[in-house]
Coordinates of C-alpha atoms and ligand atoms in Angstrom, one line a residue:
X1 CA 4.8 10.3 -22.1
X2 CA 4.9 7.8 -19.3
X3 CA 3.8 9.5 -16.2
X4 CA 5.2 7.2 -13.4
X5 CA 8.3 8.4 -11.5
X6 CA 11.1 5.9 -11.4
X7 CA 10.6 2.3 -12.4
X8 CA 12.7 2.6 -15.5
X9 CA 12.6 -1.3 -16.0
X10 CA 8.9 -1.7 -16.0
X11 CA 8.5 1.3 -18.3
X12 CA 11.1 0.3 -20.8
X13 CA 9.8 -3.4 -20.9
X14 CA 6.2 -1.9 -21.6
X15 CA 7.6 0.6 -24.3
X16 CA 9.5 -2.1 -26.1
X17 CA 6.5 -4.6 -26.0
X18 CA 4.3 -1.7 -27.2
X19 CA 6.7 -0.9 -30.2
X20 CA 7.1 -4.5 -31.2
X21 CA 3.3 -5.2 -30.8
X22 CA 4.1 -8.0 -28.5
X23 CA 2.1 -6.9 -25.3
X24 CA 0.9 -9.7 -22.9
X25 CA -2.7 -10.1 -22.4
X26 CA -2.4 -10.0 -18.6
X27 CA 0.1 -8.1 -16.3
X28 CA 0.7 -8.4 -12.7
X29 CA 2.3 -5.2 -11.0
X30 CA 3.6 -5.9 -7.6
X31 CA 5.0 -3.5 -5.1
X32 CA 4.1 -1.5 -1.9
X33 CA 1.1 1.0 -2.0
X34 CA 1.7 4.4 -3.7
X35 CA 4.8 3.2 -5.5
X36 CA 3.3 3.8 -8.9
X37 CA 1.5 0.7 -10.0
X38 CA -1.8 2.3 -10.6
X39 CA -0.1 5.3 -12.5
X40 CA 1.6 2.8 -14.7
X41 CA -1.5 0.6 -15.2
X42 CA -3.5 3.9 -16.4
X43 CA -0.5 4.9 -18.7
X44 CA -0.6 1.3 -20.1
X45 CA -4.4 1.6 -20.7
X46 CA -3.7 5.1 -22.5
X47 CA -0.8 3.7 -24.4
X48 CA -3.0 0.9 -26.1
X49 CA -5.8 3.2 -26.8
X50 CA -4.0 6.6 -27.5
X51 CA -4.9 8.1 -30.9
X52 CA -1.6 9.7 -31.6
X53 CA 1.8 8.3 -32.9
X54 CA 3.3 8.8 -29.6
X55 CA 1.5 6.6 -27.1
X56 CA 0.6 7.5 -24.5
X57 CA 0.5 11.1 -25.3
X58 CA -1.8 12.1 -22.2
X59 CA -3.4 14.7 -24.4
X60 CA -5.6 13.1 -26.9
X61 CA -9.4 12.6 -26.0
X62 CA -8.8 8.9 -25.4
X63 CA -6.0 9.6 -23.0
X64 CA -8.0 12.2 -21.1
X65 CA -11.0 10.2 -20.7
X66 CA -8.9 7.2 -19.3
X67 CA -7.3 9.5 -16.8
X68 CA -10.7 10.8 -15.7
X69 CA -12.1 7.1 -15.7
X70 CA -14.7 8.1 -18.3
X71 CA -13.5 5.7 -21.1
X72 CA -16.0 3.0 -21.9
X73 CA -13.2 0.5 -22.6
X74 CA -11.1 1.0 -19.4
X75 CA -12.6 -0.5 -16.3
X76 CA -11.3 -0.2 -12.7
X77 CA -12.3 -2.6 -9.9
X78 CA -10.8 -3.4 -6.4
X79 CA -11.7 -3.5 -2.8
X80 CA -13.1 0.0 -2.9
X81 CA -15.7 -0.7 -5.5
X82 CA -16.5 -3.9 -3.4
X83 CA -17.2 -1.5 -0.5
X84 CA -19.5 0.8 -2.6
X85 CA -21.5 -2.4 -3.4
X86 CA -21.9 -3.7 0.0
X87 CA -24.2 -2.4 2.8
X88 CA -22.3 -3.7 5.7
X89 CA -19.0 -2.1 4.8
X90 CA -17.2 -5.2 6.2
X91 CA -16.3 -6.4 2.8
X92 CA -12.9 -7.8 2.8
X93 CA -12.5 -9.5 -0.5
X94 CA -13.1 -8.9 -4.3
X95 CA -16.2 -11.2 -4.9
X96 CA -17.1 -13.4 -7.8
X97 CA -19.8 -11.0 -8.8
X98 CA -17.3 -8.4 -9.6
X99 CA -15.3 -10.7 -11.8
X100 CA -18.4 -12.0 -13.5
X101 CA -19.2 -8.7 -14.5
X102 CA -15.6 -8.1 -15.9
X103 CA -15.9 -11.3 -17.7
X104 CA -19.1 -10.3 -19.5
X105 CA -17.6 -7.0 -20.6
X106 CA -14.5 -8.7 -21.9
X107 CA -16.5 -10.8 -24.1
X108 CA -17.7 -7.7 -25.9
X109 CA -15.6 -5.9 -28.6
X110 CA -14.0 -2.5 -27.5
X111 CA -16.7 0.1 -27.8
X112 CA -14.7 3.3 -28.4
X113 CA -10.9 2.5 -28.2
X114 CA -8.7 -0.4 -29.6
X115 CA -8.3 -2.5 -26.4
X116 CA -10.5 -3.3 -23.4
X117 CA -8.4 -2.9 -20.4
X118 CA -9.6 -4.1 -16.9
X119 CA -7.4 -2.8 -14.0
X120 CA -7.8 -5.0 -10.8
X121 CA -6.4 -3.2 -7.9
X122 CA -5.9 -5.0 -4.5
X123 CA -5.8 -8.3 -6.4
X124 CA -4.5 -10.1 -3.3
X125 CA -8.1 -9.7 -2.0
X126 CA -9.7 -11.7 -4.9
X127 CA -11.9 -14.5 -3.2
X128 CA -10.9 -18.1 -4.2
X129 CA -14.1 -18.2 -6.4
X130 CA -13.2 -14.8 -8.0
X131 CA -9.8 -15.9 -8.6
X132 CA -11.0 -19.2 -10.3
X133 CA -13.4 -17.3 -12.4
X134 CA -10.7 -14.8 -13.5
X135 CA -8.3 -17.8 -14.3
X136 CA -10.8 -19.2 -16.9
X137 CA -10.7 -15.7 -18.7
X138 CA -7.0 -15.6 -18.5
X139 CA -6.6 -19.1 -19.8
X140 CA -8.8 -18.4 -22.8
X141 CA -8.0 -14.6 -23.5
X142 CA -10.2 -12.6 -25.8
X143 CA -8.6 -10.5 -28.5
X144 CA -8.0 -6.9 -27.7
X145 CA -8.6 -7.4 -24.1
X146 CA -5.9 -6.8 -21.4
X147 CA -5.9 -7.4 -17.7
X148 CA -3.7 -5.5 -15.3
X149 CA -3.6 -6.9 -11.8
X150 CA -2.1 -4.8 -9.0
X151 CA -1.0 -6.2 -5.6
X152 CA 1.4 -5.5 -2.7
X153 CA 3.0 -9.0 -3.5
X154 CA 2.2 -12.1 -5.6
X155 CA 2.3 -14.6 -2.7
X156 CA -1.2 -14.3 -1.6
X157 CA -2.5 -14.7 -5.2
X158 CA -3.1 -18.3 -6.5
X159 CA -0.1 -19.4 -8.5
X160 CA -2.4 -20.6 -11.4
X161 CA -3.4 -16.9 -11.8
X162 CA 0.2 -15.4 -11.3
X163 CA 1.5 -18.0 -13.8
X164 CA -0.9 -16.5 -16.5
X165 CA 0.4 -13.0 -16.1
X166 CA 3.6 -11.2 -17.0
X167 CA 5.0 -10.0 -13.6
X168 CA 6.6 -6.6 -13.1
X169 CA 8.1 -5.6 -9.7
X170 CA 8.0 -2.0 -8.6
X171 CA 10.8 -0.9 -6.5
X172 CA 10.4 1.8 -3.8
X173 CA 12.5 5.0 -4.7
X174 CA 15.3 6.3 -2.4
X175 CA 14.6 9.2 -0.2
X176 CA 17.2 11.3 -2.1
X177 CA 15.4 10.6 -5.3
X178 CA 12.0 11.6 -3.9
X179 CA 13.2 14.6 -2.2
X180 CA 14.6 15.8 -5.6
X181 CA 11.4 15.1 -7.4
X182 CA 9.3 16.8 -4.7
X183 CA 11.4 19.9 -4.8
X184 CA 12.0 20.1 -8.6
X185 CA 8.6 19.0 -10.1
X186 CA 6.1 19.6 -7.2
X187 CA 7.6 22.8 -5.8
X188 CA 7.4 21.4 -2.2
X189 CA 9.4 23.5 0.3
X190 CA 12.8 22.0 1.0
X191 CA 12.4 21.1 4.7
X192 CA 8.9 19.5 4.1
X193 CA 10.2 17.7 1.1
X194 CA 12.9 16.2 3.1
X195 CA 10.5 15.0 5.9
X196 CA 7.9 13.5 3.4
X197 CA 10.7 11.8 1.4
X198 CA 11.5 9.8 4.6
X199 CA 8.1 9.3 5.8
X200 CA 6.8 7.8 2.5
X201 CA 9.5 5.2 2.6
X202 CA 10.0 5.0 -1.2
X203 CA 6.3 5.4 -2.1
X204 CA 6.3 8.7 -3.8
X205 CA 2.5 8.7 -4.5
X206 CA 2.0 9.0 -0.7
X207 CA 4.5 11.9 -0.4
X208 CA 2.9 13.7 -3.4
X209 CA -0.5 13.4 -1.8
X210 CA 0.7 14.4 1.5
X211 CA 2.5 17.6 0.1
X212 CA -0.8 18.8 -1.1
X213 CA -3.0 17.6 1.8
X214 CA -2.3 18.9 5.2
X215 CA -5.0 16.6 6.5
X216 CA -2.9 13.5 5.6
X217 CA 0.1 14.6 7.5
X218 CA -2.0 15.8 10.5
X219 CA -3.7 12.3 10.7
X220 CA -0.3 10.7 10.4
X221 CA 1.1 12.8 13.2
X222 CA -1.9 12.1 15.4
X223 CA -1.8 8.4 15.0
X224 CA 2.0 8.7 15.8
X225 CA 1.4 10.7 19.0
X226 CA -1.3 8.3 20.1
X227 CA 1.2 5.4 19.8
X228 CA 4.0 7.4 21.6
X229 CA 1.6 8.2 24.4
X230 CA 0.2 4.5 24.7
X231 CA 3.9 3.3 25.0
X232 CA 4.2 5.2 28.2
X233 CA 0.8 4.4 29.7
X234 CA -0.3 1.7 32.1
X235 CA -2.2 -1.5 31.2
X236 CA -5.6 0.0 31.5
X237 CA -5.0 2.6 28.7
X238 CA -3.0 0.1 26.6
X239 CA -5.9 -2.5 26.7
X240 CA -8.4 0.3 25.8
X241 CA -6.4 1.0 22.8
X242 CA -6.1 -2.6 21.9
X243 CA -9.9 -2.8 22.1
X244 CA -10.2 0.1 19.8
X245 CA -7.8 -1.4 17.1
X246 CA -9.5 -4.6 17.3
X247 CA -12.8 -3.1 16.6
X248 CA -11.4 -1.1 13.7
X249 CA -9.8 -4.3 12.6
X250 CA -13.0 -6.1 12.3
X251 CA -14.3 -3.3 10.1
X252 CA -11.2 -2.3 7.9
X253 CA -8.4 -4.6 8.6
X254 CA -5.9 -2.7 6.4
X255 CA -6.1 0.5 8.6
X256 CA -5.2 -1.4 11.5
X257 CA -2.3 -3.1 9.7
X258 CA -1.1 0.4 8.6
X259 CA -1.1 1.4 12.3
X260 CA 0.8 -1.5 13.2
X261 CA 3.3 -0.7 10.4
X262 CA 3.6 2.8 12.1
X263 CA 4.4 1.0 15.4
X264 CA 7.3 -0.9 13.6
X265 CA 8.5 2.3 12.0
X266 CA 8.7 4.0 15.4
X267 CA 10.4 1.1 16.9
X268 CA 12.8 0.8 14.0
X269 CA 13.7 4.4 14.7
X270 CA 14.4 3.8 18.2
X271 CA 16.6 0.8 17.3
X272 CA 18.6 3.0 14.7
X273 CA 19.1 5.8 17.2
X274 CA 20.2 3.3 19.9
X275 CA 22.6 1.7 17.5
X276 CA 24.1 4.9 16.6
X277 CA 22.6 5.4 13.2
X278 CA 20.1 8.3 13.9
X279 CA 20.7 9.8 10.3
X280 CA 18.8 7.0 8.9
X281 CA 15.6 7.4 10.9
X282 CA 12.1 8.0 9.2
X283 CA 10.6 10.4 11.7
X284 CA 13.2 13.1 11.5
X285 CA 10.8 15.7 12.9
X286 CA 10.6 14.2 16.4
X287 CA 14.3 13.0 16.6
X288 CA 14.9 14.5 19.9
X289 CA 11.8 12.9 21.5
X290 CA 12.6 9.5 20.1
X291 CA 16.2 10.0 21.5
X292 CA 14.8 10.5 25.0
X293 CA 12.7 7.3 24.5
X294 CA 15.6 5.4 23.1
X295 CA 17.7 6.3 26.2
X296 CA 15.1 4.7 28.3
X297 CA 15.1 1.3 26.5
X298 CA 17.5 -1.6 26.0
X299 CA 18.7 -2.5 22.4
X300 CA 17.8 -6.1 23.0
X301 CA 14.3 -5.2 24.2
X302 CA 13.6 -2.9 21.2
X303 CA 14.7 -5.6 18.7
X304 CA 12.4 -8.2 20.7
X305 CA 9.4 -5.9 20.7
X306 CA 9.7 -5.3 16.8
X307 CA 9.6 -9.1 16.3
X308 CA 6.5 -9.1 18.5
X309 CA 4.7 -6.6 16.5
X310 CA 5.7 -8.5 13.2
X311 CA 4.3 -11.7 14.8
X312 CA 1.2 -9.9 15.8
X313 CA 0.6 -8.8 12.2
X314 CA 1.0 -12.2 11.0
X315 CA -1.4 -13.7 13.6
X316 CA -4.1 -11.2 12.6
X317 CA -3.7 -12.0 8.9
X318 CA -4.2 -15.7 9.8
X319 CA -7.5 -14.7 11.5
X320 CA -6.4 -15.0 15.1
X321 CA -8.7 -13.3 17.7
X322 CA -7.7 -9.6 17.1
X323 CA -8.4 -8.5 20.6
X324 CA -6.3 -11.1 22.1
X325 CA -3.5 -10.6 19.7
X326 CA -3.5 -6.9 20.4
X327 CA -3.8 -7.2 24.1
X328 CA -0.8 -9.5 24.3
X329 CA 1.2 -7.1 22.2
X330 CA 0.4 -4.2 24.5
X331 CA 1.7 -6.3 27.4
X332 CA 4.8 -6.9 25.5
X333 CA 5.8 -3.2 25.3
X334 CA 9.2 -3.2 27.0
X335 CA 9.3 -1.6 30.4
X336 CA 11.4 1.5 30.4
X337 CA 14.5 1.5 32.6
X338 CA 13.1 3.5 35.4
X339 CA 9.9 1.2 35.5
X340 CA 12.3 -1.8 35.7
X341 CA 13.9 -0.2 38.7
X342 CA 10.4 0.3 40.4
X343 CA 7.0 -1.4 39.8
X344 CA 5.7 -2.3 36.3
X345 CA 4.6 -0.7 34.1
Ligands
ZN401 ZN1 -3.1 9.9 -26.3

């Protein structure tokens, strides 16, 4: 049984190809984190190696080994494994060595199953050399070898690689679907399910993890509180925050980008409240607090600042000086009405 929640198009396409024996030798799954890409990739690896008549059964020894990442023919790689192999922990790409190692394994026949499957997570972080190396393998595919690349989007992967893969796009689920799933299948308490369904923004994997992990929610709330606090502080505190984010960006850029996404979510909520659509906000547990902040800001300023955050994220991705980008962003936080009346900020 396919374990992924939602994504009926992707599942039925794979199911049909499996039945007809017409599976591609390379797939590219795109979509936001925690939307189900890895779950479906694991299911696909199980399906081609399953020992029963109803693949993927999830029960046979092959399916079980794959889910536990203990199957000799199913290999996982991505940024995390790049981190493990580097001492500096500043690794920001999947290097050529990782792909060479995959290439070597791909040239060998399956050891215990029918297919060798290579799941490459964070494929947008393939270095140019690694992508070129992978391209060679994709151009001259080995028999009984399958590649599954996972990425947020295909834009940052070389076209030559993308064109060699069958693309499947994963669509975020609606809050209503996720809430129903959390309550019905994961026995999450109704109020908590409602909040998590909003916070995860269509990415059910995050909601399921958060439902069973208080620490994840605690960290989320802590990051959110810091943002709400910094917004009301003077330049000194804001610049200290910018410096801290910049240092973090140099070590793990995706964490900083996640925090900036949280800034966008909060300011989007303020915009929705201001525009009279409070029922659509994400952070429903702090609606009152957001309402008070929204009262203090102009709609125009809120919209303008959201654009500034997006611009800052784009500049960071283009390798602009992180400290400068973040300091400018902190200066751009709109002055509240009572500050405008007095001195700034
Ligand atoms: Zn099975």
